[in-house]
Amino acid sequence: MINYPGFDWAGYQAKWTAESKSYLDTMTRFFGGALLLAGALQYYAKDVMAAKPYYAILTVTQLVFAGLQIFFAAPTAAMPSVHYVYAGMNAVLAVAGAMAMI
């Protein structure tokens, strides 16, 4: 929540449509779940897996997330460019994972 003196948060939210509130909620849950899954993988799997399979899993998951952003999320989004930015970040992380396997 934006919290600084003089900001009318309730008035700002009142301007949102029900669809935009639902969209924000869905995106927040999706990314929260993805971060939770990635965090669990990093915490538990790193110590018990060899480096190459570990980084291969991270690389593939980033590519899958990029594909989801491009092919499923962006076409139906109110702001497709946001999903393309996320896909770009996923691609950069995938490259970093691939480089870590070398």
PDB file of N, CA and C in Angstrom:
ATOM      1  N   MET A   1       0.826  -1.165   0.000  1.00  0.00           N
ATOM      2  CA  MET A   1       0.000   0.000   0.000  1.00  0.00           C
ATOM      3  C   MET A   1       0.881   1.243   0.000  1.00  0.00           C
ATOM      4  N   ILE A   2       0.523   2.183  -0.821  1.00  0.00           N
ATOM      5  CA  ILE A   2       1.274   3.434  -0.851  1.00  0.00           C
ATOM      6  C   ILE A   2       0.915   4.210   0.412  1.00  0.00           C
ATOM      7  N   ASN A   3       1.925   4.604   1.149  1.00  0.00           N
ATOM      8  CA  ASN A   3       1.660   5.230   2.426  1.00  0.00           C
ATOM      9  C   ASN A   3       2.575   6.435   2.605  1.00  0.00           C
ATOM     10  N   TYR A   4       2.139   7.571   2.131  1.00  0.00           N
ATOM     11  CA  TYR A   4       2.866   8.796   2.418  1.00  0.00           C
ATOM     12  C   TYR A   4       1.841   9.908   2.617  1.00  0.00           C
ATOM     13  N   PRO A   5       2.190  10.935   3.364  1.00  0.00           N
ATOM     14  CA  PRO A   5       1.229  11.974   3.718  1.00  0.00           C
ATOM     15  C   PRO A   5       0.583  12.617   2.490  1.00  0.00           C
ATOM     16  N   GLY A   6      -0.727  12.725   2.532  1.00  0.00           N
ATOM     17  CA  GLY A   6      -1.456  13.400   1.472  1.00  0.00           C
ATOM     18  C   GLY A   6      -1.937  12.501   0.354  1.00  0.00           C
ATOM     19  N   PHE A   7      -1.538  11.242   0.348  1.00  0.00           N
ATOM     20  CA  PHE A   7      -1.992  10.351  -0.718  1.00  0.00           C
ATOM     21  C   PHE A   7      -3.331   9.742  -0.347  1.00  0.00           C
ATOM     22  N   ASP A   8      -4.313   9.891  -1.219  1.00  0.00           N
ATOM     23  CA  ASP A   8      -5.656   9.377  -0.987  1.00  0.00           C
ATOM     24  C   ASP A   8      -5.767   7.968  -1.576  1.00  0.00           C
ATOM     25  N   TRP A   9      -5.320   6.976  -0.800  1.00  0.00           N
ATOM     26  CA  TRP A   9      -5.316   5.604  -1.282  1.00  0.00           C
ATOM     27  C   TRP A   9      -6.734   5.111  -1.572  1.00  0.00           C
ATOM     28  N   ALA A  10      -7.666   5.409  -0.685  1.00  0.00           N
ATOM     29  CA  ALA A  10      -9.052   4.960  -0.881  1.00  0.00           C
ATOM     30  C   ALA A  10      -9.651   5.585  -2.142  1.00  0.00           C
ATOM     31  N   GLY A  11      -9.387   6.857  -2.377  1.00  0.00           N
ATOM     32  CA  GLY A  11      -9.879   7.508  -3.590  1.00  0.00           C
ATOM     33  C   GLY A  11      -9.232   6.948  -4.841  1.00  0.00           C
ATOM     34  N   TYR A  12      -7.962   6.619  -4.742  1.00  0.00           N
ATOM     35  CA  TYR A  12      -7.243   6.029  -5.874  1.00  0.00           C
ATOM     36  C   TYR A  12      -7.823   4.665  -6.223  1.00  0.00           C
ATOM     37  N   GLN A  13      -8.048   3.834  -5.211  1.00  0.00           N
ATOM     38  CA  GLN A  13      -8.609   2.506  -5.457  1.00  0.00           C
ATOM     39  C   GLN A  13     -10.049   2.577  -5.942  1.00  0.00           C
ATOM     40  N   ALA A  14     -10.783   3.583  -5.542  1.00  0.00           N
ATOM     41  CA  ALA A  14     -12.182   3.714  -5.961  1.00  0.00           C
ATOM     42  C   ALA A  14     -12.304   3.910  -7.472  1.00  0.00           C
ATOM     43  N   LYS A  15     -11.250   4.395  -8.113  1.00  0.00           N
ATOM     44  CA  LYS A  15     -11.259   4.610  -9.561  1.00  0.00           C
ATOM     45  C   LYS A  15     -11.040   3.317 -10.348  1.00  0.00           C
ATOM     46  N   TRP A  16     -10.592   2.266  -9.681  1.00  0.00           N
ATOM     47  CA  TRP A  16     -10.306   1.008 -10.359  1.00  0.00           C
ATOM     48  C   TRP A  16     -11.605   0.283 -10.703  1.00  0.00           C
ATOM     49  N   THR A  17     -11.598  -0.389 -11.822  1.00  0.00           N
ATOM     50  CA  THR A  17     -12.736  -1.239 -12.164  1.00  0.00           C
ATOM     51  C   THR A  17     -12.586  -2.571 -11.436  1.00  0.00           C
ATOM     52  N   ALA A  18     -13.678  -3.314 -11.353  1.00  0.00           N
ATOM     53  CA  ALA A  18     -13.631  -4.635 -10.717  1.00  0.00           C
ATOM     54  C   ALA A  18     -12.675  -5.551 -11.488  1.00  0.00           C
ATOM     55  N   GLU A  19     -12.637  -5.386 -12.804  1.00  0.00           N
ATOM     56  CA  GLU A  19     -11.755  -6.207 -13.626  1.00  0.00           C
ATOM     57  C   GLU A  19     -10.289  -5.914 -13.319  1.00  0.00           C
ATOM     58  N   SER A  20      -9.941  -4.648 -13.150  1.00  0.00           N
ATOM     59  CA  SER A  20      -8.548  -4.312 -12.870  1.00  0.00           C
ATOM     60  C   SER A  20      -8.137  -4.788 -11.475  1.00  0.00           C
ATOM     61  N   LYS A  21      -9.046  -4.734 -10.510  1.00  0.00           N
ATOM     62  CA  LYS A  21      -8.734  -5.247  -9.173  1.00  0.00           C
ATOM     63  C   LYS A  21      -8.506  -6.748  -9.221  1.00  0.00           C
ATOM     64  N   SER A  22      -9.346  -7.445  -9.970  1.00  0.00           N
ATOM     65  CA  SER A  22      -9.200  -8.894 -10.104  1.00  0.00           C
ATOM     66  C   SER A  22      -7.887  -9.242 -10.806  1.00  0.00           C
ATOM     67  N   TYR A  23      -7.550  -8.479 -11.828  1.00  0.00           N
ATOM     68  CA  TYR A  23      -6.306  -8.701 -12.577  1.00  0.00           C
ATOM     69  C   TYR A  23      -5.095  -8.520 -11.676  1.00  0.00           C
ATOM     70  N   LEU A  24      -5.081  -7.454 -10.896  1.00  0.00           N
ATOM     71  CA  LEU A  24      -3.974  -7.202  -9.978  1.00  0.00           C
ATOM     72  C   LEU A  24      -3.862  -8.315  -8.948  1.00  0.00           C
ATOM     73  N   ASP A  25      -4.992  -8.763  -8.429  1.00  0.00           N
ATOM     74  CA  ASP A  25      -4.998  -9.839  -7.449  1.00  0.00           C
ATOM     75  C   ASP A  25      -4.452 -11.134  -8.053  1.00  0.00           C
ATOM     76  N   THR A  26      -4.880 -11.456  -9.261  1.00  0.00           N
ATOM     77  CA  THR A  26      -4.412 -12.677  -9.926  1.00  0.00           C
ATOM     78  C   THR A  26      -2.917 -12.626 -10.185  1.00  0.00           C
ATOM     79  N   MET A  27      -2.434 -11.498 -10.694  1.00  0.00           N
ATOM     80  CA  MET A  27      -1.007 -11.365 -10.982  1.00  0.00           C
ATOM     81  C   MET A  27      -0.176 -11.439  -9.698  1.00  0.00           C
ATOM     82  N   THR A  28      -0.663 -10.838  -8.633  1.00  0.00           N
ATOM     83  CA  THR A  28       0.058 -10.864  -7.369  1.00  0.00           C
ATOM     84  C   THR A  28       0.161 -12.285  -6.837  1.00  0.00           C
ATOM     85  N   ARG A  29      -0.934 -13.020  -6.919  1.00  0.00           N
ATOM     86  CA  ARG A  29      -0.918 -14.419  -6.453  1.00  0.00           C
ATOM     87  C   ARG A  29      -0.007 -15.275  -7.321  1.00  0.00           C
ATOM     88  N   PHE A  30      -0.047 -15.068  -8.632  1.00  0.00           N
ATOM     89  CA  PHE A  30       0.792 -15.846  -9.544  1.00  0.00           C
ATOM     90  C   PHE A  30       2.269 -15.621  -9.243  1.00  0.00           C
ATOM     91  N   PHE A  31       2.676 -14.373  -9.141  1.00  0.00           N
ATOM     92  CA  PHE A  31       4.083 -14.085  -8.888  1.00  0.00           C
ATOM     93  C   PHE A  31       4.497 -14.470  -7.477  1.00  0.00           C
ATOM     94  N   GLY A  32       3.608 -14.321  -6.526  1.00  0.00           N
ATOM     95  CA  GLY A  32       3.912 -14.766  -5.169  1.00  0.00           C
ATOM     96  C   GLY A  32       4.137 -16.266  -5.121  1.00  0.00           C
ATOM     97  N   GLY A  33       3.296 -17.026  -5.806  1.00  0.00           N
ATOM     98  CA  GLY A  33       3.461 -18.475  -5.871  1.00  0.00           C
ATOM     99  C   GLY A  33       4.740 -18.870  -6.577  1.00  0.00           C
ATOM    100  N   ALA A  34       5.059 -18.167  -7.658  1.00  0.00           N
ATOM    101  CA  ALA A  34       6.294 -18.463  -8.398  1.00  0.00           C
ATOM    102  C   ALA A  34       7.519 -18.184  -7.536  1.00  0.00           C
ATOM    103  N   LEU A  35       7.501 -17.081  -6.803  1.00  0.00           N
ATOM    104  CA  LEU A  35       8.633 -16.759  -5.926  1.00  0.00           C
ATOM    105  C   LEU A  35       8.751 -17.757  -4.785  1.00  0.00           C
ATOM    106  N   LEU A  36       7.623 -18.184  -4.251  1.00  0.00           N
ATOM    107  CA  LEU A  36       7.644 -19.172  -3.183  1.00  0.00           C
ATOM    108  C   LEU A  36       8.236 -20.485  -3.681  1.00  0.00           C
ATOM    109  N   LEU A  37       7.825 -20.920  -4.856  1.00  0.00           N
ATOM    110  CA  LEU A  37       8.349 -22.154  -5.436  1.00  0.00           C
ATOM    111  C   LEU A  37       9.846 -22.049  -5.727  1.00  0.00           C
ATOM    112  N   ALA A  38      10.259 -20.938  -6.295  1.00  0.00           N
ATOM    113  CA  ALA A  38      11.678 -20.739  -6.593  1.00  0.00           C
ATOM    114  C   ALA A  38      12.504 -20.680  -5.317  1.00  0.00           C
ATOM    115  N   GLY A  39      11.989 -20.024  -4.314  1.00  0.00           N
ATOM    116  CA  GLY A  39      12.699 -19.944  -3.036  1.00  0.00           C
ATOM    117  C   GLY A  39      12.846 -21.310  -2.379  1.00  0.00           C
ATOM    118  N   ALA A  40      11.773 -22.108  -2.428  1.00  0.00           N
ATOM    119  CA  ALA A  40      11.837 -23.456  -1.854  1.00  0.00           C
ATOM    120  C   ALA A  40      12.847 -24.311  -2.601  1.00  0.00           C
ATOM    121  N   LEU A  41      12.855 -24.210  -3.919  1.00  0.00           N
ATOM    122  CA  LEU A  41      13.817 -24.970  -4.717  1.00  0.00           C
ATOM    123  C   LEU A  41      15.250 -24.574  -4.351  1.00  0.00           C
ATOM    124  N   GLN A  42      15.484 -23.284  -4.252  1.00  0.00           N
ATOM    125  CA  GLN A  42      16.833 -22.827  -3.935  1.00  0.00           C
ATOM    126  C   GLN A  42      17.254 -23.250  -2.531  1.00  0.00           C
ATOM    127  N   TYR A  43      16.340 -23.199  -1.599  1.00  0.00           N
ATOM    128  CA  TYR A  43      16.679 -23.502  -0.210  1.00  0.00           C
ATOM    129  C   TYR A  43      16.942 -24.989   0.003  1.00  0.00           C
ATOM    130  N   TYR A  44      16.085 -25.829  -0.557  1.00  0.00           N
ATOM    131  CA  TYR A  44      16.181 -27.263  -0.285  1.00  0.00           C
ATOM    132  C   TYR A  44      17.029 -28.030  -1.296  1.00  0.00           C
ATOM    133  N   ALA A  45      16.970 -27.657  -2.557  1.00  0.00           N
ATOM    134  CA  ALA A  45      17.611 -28.470  -3.582  1.00  0.00           C
ATOM    135  C   ALA A  45      19.094 -28.172  -3.765  1.00  0.00           C
ATOM    136  N   LYS A  46      19.522 -26.985  -3.497  1.00  0.00           N
ATOM    137  CA  LYS A  46      20.916 -26.614  -3.767  1.00  0.00           C
ATOM    138  C   LYS A  46      21.912 -27.529  -3.065  1.00  0.00           C
ATOM    139  N   ASP A  47      21.619 -27.902  -1.832  1.00  0.00           N
ATOM    140  CA  ASP A  47      22.564 -28.712  -1.068  1.00  0.00           C
ATOM    141  C   ASP A  47      22.550 -30.192  -1.449  1.00  0.00           C
ATOM    142  N   VAL A  48      21.489 -30.655  -2.099  1.00  0.00           N
ATOM    143  CA  VAL A  48      21.387 -32.089  -2.375  1.00  0.00           C
ATOM    144  C   VAL A  48      21.521 -32.431  -3.855  1.00  0.00           C
ATOM    145  N   MET A  49      21.657 -31.438  -4.704  1.00  0.00           N
ATOM    146  CA  MET A  49      21.758 -31.683  -6.141  1.00  0.00           C
ATOM    147  C   MET A  49      23.122 -31.234  -6.653  1.00  0.00           C
ATOM    148  N   ALA A  50      23.538 -31.872  -7.721  1.00  0.00           N
ATOM    149  CA  ALA A  50      24.744 -31.408  -8.415  1.00  0.00           C
ATOM    150  C   ALA A  50      24.427 -30.064  -9.065  1.00  0.00           C
ATOM    151  N   ALA A  51      25.438 -29.290  -9.335  1.00  0.00           N
ATOM    152  CA  ALA A  51      25.245 -27.920  -9.843  1.00  0.00           C
ATOM    153  C   ALA A  51      24.562 -27.893 -11.209  1.00  0.00           C
ATOM    154  N   LYS A  52      24.971 -28.760 -12.139  1.00  0.00           N
ATOM    155  CA  LYS A  52      24.412 -28.698 -13.498  1.00  0.00           C
ATOM    156  C   LYS A  52      22.906 -28.976 -13.532  1.00  0.00           C
ATOM    157  N   PRO A  53      22.414 -30.051 -12.906  1.00  0.00           N
ATOM    158  CA  PRO A  53      20.955 -30.257 -12.921  1.00  0.00           C
ATOM    159  C   PRO A  53      20.204 -29.133 -12.212  1.00  0.00           C
ATOM    160  N   TYR A  54      20.777 -28.623 -11.132  1.00  0.00           N
ATOM    161  CA  TYR A  54      20.146 -27.536 -10.386  1.00  0.00           C
ATOM    162  C   TYR A  54      19.966 -26.302 -11.272  1.00  0.00           C
ATOM    163  N   TYR A  55      21.048 -25.881 -11.918  1.00  0.00           N
ATOM    164  CA  TYR A  55      20.954 -24.700 -12.774  1.00  0.00           C
ATOM    165  C   TYR A  55      20.149 -24.985 -14.038  1.00  0.00           C
ATOM    166  N   ALA A  56      20.128 -26.217 -14.488  1.00  0.00           N
ATOM    167  CA  ALA A  56      19.298 -26.572 -15.642  1.00  0.00           C
ATOM    168  C   ALA A  56      17.820 -26.425 -15.307  1.00  0.00           C
ATOM    169  N   ILE A  57      17.427 -26.851 -14.110  1.00  0.00           N
ATOM    170  CA  ILE A  57      16.037 -26.691 -13.682  1.00  0.00           C
ATOM    171  C   ILE A  57      15.680 -25.216 -13.600  1.00  0.00           C
ATOM    172  N   LEU A  58      16.555 -24.417 -13.004  1.00  0.00           N
ATOM    173  CA  LEU A  58      16.288 -22.978 -12.910  1.00  0.00           C
ATOM    174  C   LEU A  58      16.188 -22.336 -14.293  1.00  0.00           C
ATOM    175  N   THR A  59      17.053 -22.748 -15.217  1.00  0.00           N
ATOM    176  CA  THR A  59      17.034 -22.196 -16.573  1.00  0.00           C
ATOM    177  C   THR A  59      15.727 -22.545 -17.278  1.00  0.00           C
ATOM    178  N   VAL A  60      15.331 -23.806 -17.203  1.00  0.00           N
ATOM    179  CA  VAL A  60      14.103 -24.241 -17.873  1.00  0.00           C
ATOM    180  C   VAL A  60      12.879 -23.550 -17.277  1.00  0.00           C
ATOM    181  N   THR A  61      12.835 -23.420 -15.956  1.00  0.00           N
ATOM    182  CA  THR A  61      11.671 -22.763 -15.352  1.00  0.00           C
ATOM    183  C   THR A  61      11.582 -21.304 -15.774  1.00  0.00           C
ATOM    184  N   GLN A  62      12.708 -20.634 -15.907  1.00  0.00           N
ATOM    185  CA  GLN A  62      12.674 -19.237 -16.358  1.00  0.00           C
ATOM    186  C   GLN A  62      12.185 -19.149 -17.800  1.00  0.00           C
ATOM    187  N   LEU A  63      12.596 -20.086 -18.624  1.00  0.00           N
ATOM    188  CA  LEU A  63      12.112 -20.093 -20.008  1.00  0.00           C
ATOM    189  C   LEU A  63      10.615 -20.393 -20.068  1.00  0.00           C
ATOM    190  N   VAL A  64      10.146 -21.293 -19.208  1.00  0.00           N
ATOM    191  CA  VAL A  64       8.704 -21.584 -19.151  1.00  0.00           C
ATOM    192  C   VAL A  64       7.934 -20.347 -18.715  1.00  0.00           C
ATOM    193  N   PHE A  65       8.419 -19.660 -17.684  1.00  0.00           N
ATOM    194  CA  PHE A  65       7.741 -18.445 -17.234  1.00  0.00           C
ATOM    195  C   PHE A  65       7.737 -17.377 -18.329  1.00  0.00           C
ATOM    196  N   ALA A  66       8.831 -17.257 -19.066  1.00  0.00           N
ATOM    197  CA  ALA A  66       8.867 -16.292 -20.176  1.00  0.00           C
ATOM    198  C   ALA A  66       7.833 -16.664 -21.226  1.00  0.00           C
ATOM    199  N   GLY A  67       7.729 -17.933 -21.543  1.00  0.00           N
ATOM    200  CA  GLY A  67       6.733 -18.385 -22.510  1.00  0.00           C
ATOM    201  C   GLY A  67       5.316 -18.131 -22.039  1.00  0.00           C
ATOM    202  N   LEU A  68       5.061 -18.365 -20.759  1.00  0.00           N
ATOM    203  CA  LEU A  68       3.725 -18.076 -20.212  1.00  0.00           C
ATOM    204  C   LEU A  68       3.391 -16.597 -20.351  1.00  0.00           C
ATOM    205  N   GLN A  69       4.372 -15.746 -20.084  1.00  0.00           N
ATOM    206  CA  GLN A  69       4.132 -14.306 -20.190  1.00  0.00           C
ATOM    207  C   GLN A  69       3.808 -13.906 -21.627  1.00  0.00           C
ATOM    208  N   ILE A  70       4.562 -14.441 -22.574  1.00  0.00           N
ATOM    209  CA  ILE A  70       4.406 -14.029 -23.968  1.00  0.00           C
ATOM    210  C   ILE A  70       3.150 -14.611 -24.602  1.00  0.00           C
ATOM    211  N   PHE A  71       2.919 -15.906 -24.402  1.00  0.00           N
ATOM    212  CA  PHE A  71       1.862 -16.587 -25.147  1.00  0.00           C
ATOM    213  C   PHE A  71       0.512 -16.633 -24.447  1.00  0.00           C
ATOM    214  N   PHE A  72       0.493 -16.506 -23.119  1.00  0.00           N
ATOM    215  CA  PHE A  72      -0.777 -16.612 -22.410  1.00  0.00           C
ATOM    216  C   PHE A  72      -1.183 -15.318 -21.706  1.00  0.00           C
ATOM    217  N   ALA A  73      -0.253 -14.698 -21.004  1.00  0.00           N
ATOM    218  CA  ALA A  73      -0.610 -13.526 -20.207  1.00  0.00           C
ATOM    219  C   ALA A  73      -0.741 -12.263 -21.050  1.00  0.00           C
ATOM    220  N   ALA A  74       0.220 -11.990 -21.906  1.00  0.00           N
ATOM    221  CA  ALA A  74       0.229 -10.736 -22.665  1.00  0.00           C
ATOM    222  C   ALA A  74      -0.966 -10.582 -23.610  1.00  0.00           C
ATOM    223  N   PRO A  75      -1.369 -11.627 -24.352  1.00  0.00           N
ATOM    224  CA  PRO A  75      -2.480 -11.426 -25.295  1.00  0.00           C
ATOM    225  C   PRO A  75      -3.801 -11.013 -24.648  1.00  0.00           C
ATOM    226  N   THR A  76      -4.020 -11.380 -23.393  1.00  0.00           N
ATOM    227  CA  THR A  76      -5.288 -11.054 -22.738  1.00  0.00           C
ATOM    228  C   THR A  76      -5.152  -9.918 -21.732  1.00  0.00           C
ATOM    229  N   ALA A  77      -3.967  -9.348 -21.610  1.00  0.00           N
ATOM    230  CA  ALA A  77      -3.713  -8.350 -20.572  1.00  0.00           C
ATOM    231  C   ALA A  77      -4.172  -6.955 -20.978  1.00  0.00           C
ATOM    232  N   ALA A  78      -4.457  -6.172 -19.965  1.00  0.00           N
ATOM    233  CA  ALA A  78      -4.782  -4.767 -20.192  1.00  0.00           C
ATOM    234  C   ALA A  78      -3.531  -3.995 -20.607  1.00  0.00           C
ATOM    235  N   MET A  79      -2.376  -4.413 -20.095  1.00  0.00           N
ATOM    236  CA  MET A  79      -1.105  -3.778 -20.423  1.00  0.00           C
ATOM    237  C   MET A  79      -0.106  -4.847 -20.852  1.00  0.00           C
ATOM    238  N   PRO A  80      -0.155  -5.283 -22.110  1.00  0.00           N
ATOM    239  CA  PRO A  80       0.730  -6.355 -22.570  1.00  0.00           C
ATOM    240  C   PRO A  80       2.214  -6.047 -22.414  1.00  0.00           C
ATOM    241  N   SER A  81       2.577  -4.784 -22.504  1.00  0.00           N
ATOM    242  CA  SER A  81       4.003  -4.440 -22.425  1.00  0.00           C
ATOM    243  C   SER A  81       4.613  -4.845 -21.087  1.00  0.00           C
ATOM    244  N   VAL A  82       3.822  -4.842 -20.026  1.00  0.00           N
ATOM    245  CA  VAL A  82       4.324  -5.265 -18.718  1.00  0.00           C
ATOM    246  C   VAL A  82       4.753  -6.731 -18.775  1.00  0.00           C
ATOM    247  N   HIS A  83       3.961  -7.550 -19.442  1.00  0.00           N
ATOM    248  CA  HIS A  83       4.281  -8.971 -19.528  1.00  0.00           C
ATOM    249  C   HIS A  83       5.508  -9.210 -20.400  1.00  0.00           C
ATOM    250  N   TYR A  84       5.687  -8.380 -21.399  1.00  0.00           N
ATOM    251  CA  TYR A  84       6.884  -8.522 -22.224  1.00  0.00           C
ATOM    252  C   TYR A  84       8.137  -8.139 -21.440  1.00  0.00           C
ATOM    253  N   VAL A  85       8.014  -7.171 -20.556  1.00  0.00           N
ATOM    254  CA  VAL A  85       9.140  -6.806 -19.688  1.00  0.00           C
ATOM    255  C   VAL A  85       9.455  -7.966 -18.748  1.00  0.00           C
ATOM    256  N   TYR A  86       8.419  -8.549 -18.139  1.00  0.00           N
ATOM    257  CA  TYR A  86       8.633  -9.710 -17.275  1.00  0.00           C
ATOM    258  C   TYR A  86       9.275 -10.853 -18.040  1.00  0.00           C
ATOM    259  N   ALA A  87       8.810 -11.094 -19.264  1.00  0.00           N
ATOM    260  CA  ALA A  87       9.393 -12.154 -20.089  1.00  0.00           C
ATOM    261  C   ALA A  87      10.869 -11.867 -20.368  1.00  0.00           C
ATOM    262  N   GLY A  88      11.190 -10.609 -20.593  1.00  0.00           N
ATOM    263  CA  GLY A  88      12.589 -10.234 -20.802  1.00  0.00           C
ATOM    264  C   GLY A  88      13.435 -10.508 -19.571  1.00  0.00           C
ATOM    265  N   MET A  89      12.892 -10.209 -18.392  1.00  0.00           N
ATOM    266  CA  MET A  89      13.632 -10.490 -17.162  1.00  0.00           C
ATOM    267  C   MET A  89      13.811 -11.991 -16.979  1.00  0.00           C
ATOM    268  N   ASN A  90      12.768 -12.765 -17.298  1.00  0.00           N
ATOM    269  CA  ASN A  90      12.891 -14.222 -17.218  1.00  0.00           C
ATOM    270  C   ASN A  90      13.961 -14.726 -18.179  1.00  0.00           C
ATOM    271  N   ALA A  91      14.028 -14.156 -19.361  1.00  0.00           N
ATOM    272  CA  ALA A  91      15.034 -14.578 -20.343  1.00  0.00           C
ATOM    273  C   ALA A  91      16.442 -14.265 -19.840  1.00  0.00           C
ATOM    274  N   VAL A  92      16.623 -13.120 -19.235  1.00  0.00           N
ATOM    275  CA  VAL A  92      17.940 -12.761 -18.683  1.00  0.00           C
ATOM    276  C   VAL A  92      18.327 -13.742 -17.574  1.00  0.00           C
ATOM    277  N   LEU A  93      17.375 -14.078 -16.713  1.00  0.00           N
ATOM    278  CA  LEU A  93      17.668 -15.047 -15.648  1.00  0.00           C
ATOM    279  C   LEU A  93      17.961 -16.431 -16.215  1.00  0.00           C
ATOM    280  N   ALA A  94      17.293 -16.791 -17.318  1.00  0.00           N
ATOM    281  CA  ALA A  94      17.568 -18.069 -17.963  1.00  0.00           C
ATOM    282  C   ALA A  94      18.987 -18.093 -18.520  1.00  0.00           C
ATOM    283  N   VAL A  95      19.420 -17.003 -19.111  1.00  0.00           N
ATOM    284  CA  VAL A  95      20.787 -16.919 -19.618  1.00  0.00           C
ATOM    285  C   VAL A  95      21.785 -17.031 -18.468  1.00  0.00           C
ATOM    286  N   ALA A  96      21.484 -16.374 -17.357  1.00  0.00           N
ATOM    287  CA  ALA A  96      22.374 -16.478 -16.201  1.00  0.00           C
ATOM    288  C   ALA A  96      22.456 -17.906 -15.690  1.00  0.00           C
ATOM    289  N   GLY A  97      21.313 -18.603 -15.661  1.00  0.00           N
ATOM    290  CA  GLY A  97      21.312 -20.003 -15.254  1.00  0.00           C
ATOM    291  C   GLY A  97      22.109 -20.875 -16.204  1.00  0.00           C
ATOM    292  N   ALA A  98      21.959 -20.610 -17.504  1.00  0.00           N
ATOM    293  CA  ALA A  98      22.706 -21.392 -18.496  1.00  0.00           C
ATOM    294  C   ALA A  98      24.209 -21.135 -18.361  1.00  0.00           C
ATOM    295  N   MET A  99      24.567 -19.896 -18.099  1.00  0.00           N
ATOM    296  CA  MET A  99      25.995 -19.574 -17.926  1.00  0.00           C
ATOM    297  C   MET A  99      26.555 -20.243 -16.676  1.00  0.00           C
ATOM    298  N   ALA A 100      25.729 -20.386 -15.644  1.00  0.00           N
ATOM    299  CA  ALA A 100      26.196 -21.027 -14.414  1.00  0.00           C
ATOM    300  C   ALA A 100      26.469 -22.505 -14.624  1.00  0.00           C
ATOM    301  N   MET A 101      25.858 -23.105 -15.652  1.00  0.00           N
ATOM    302  CA  MET A 101      26.085 -24.528 -15.930  1.00  0.00           C
ATOM    303  C   MET A 101      27.429 -24.775 -16.607  1.00  0.00           C
ATOM    304  N   ILE A 102      28.013 -23.742 -17.174  1.00  0.00           N
ATOM    305  CA  ILE A 102      29.265 -23.908 -17.924  1.00  0.00           C
ATOM    306  C   ILE A 102      30.432 -24.111 -16.986  1.00  0.00           C
TER     307      ILE A 102
END
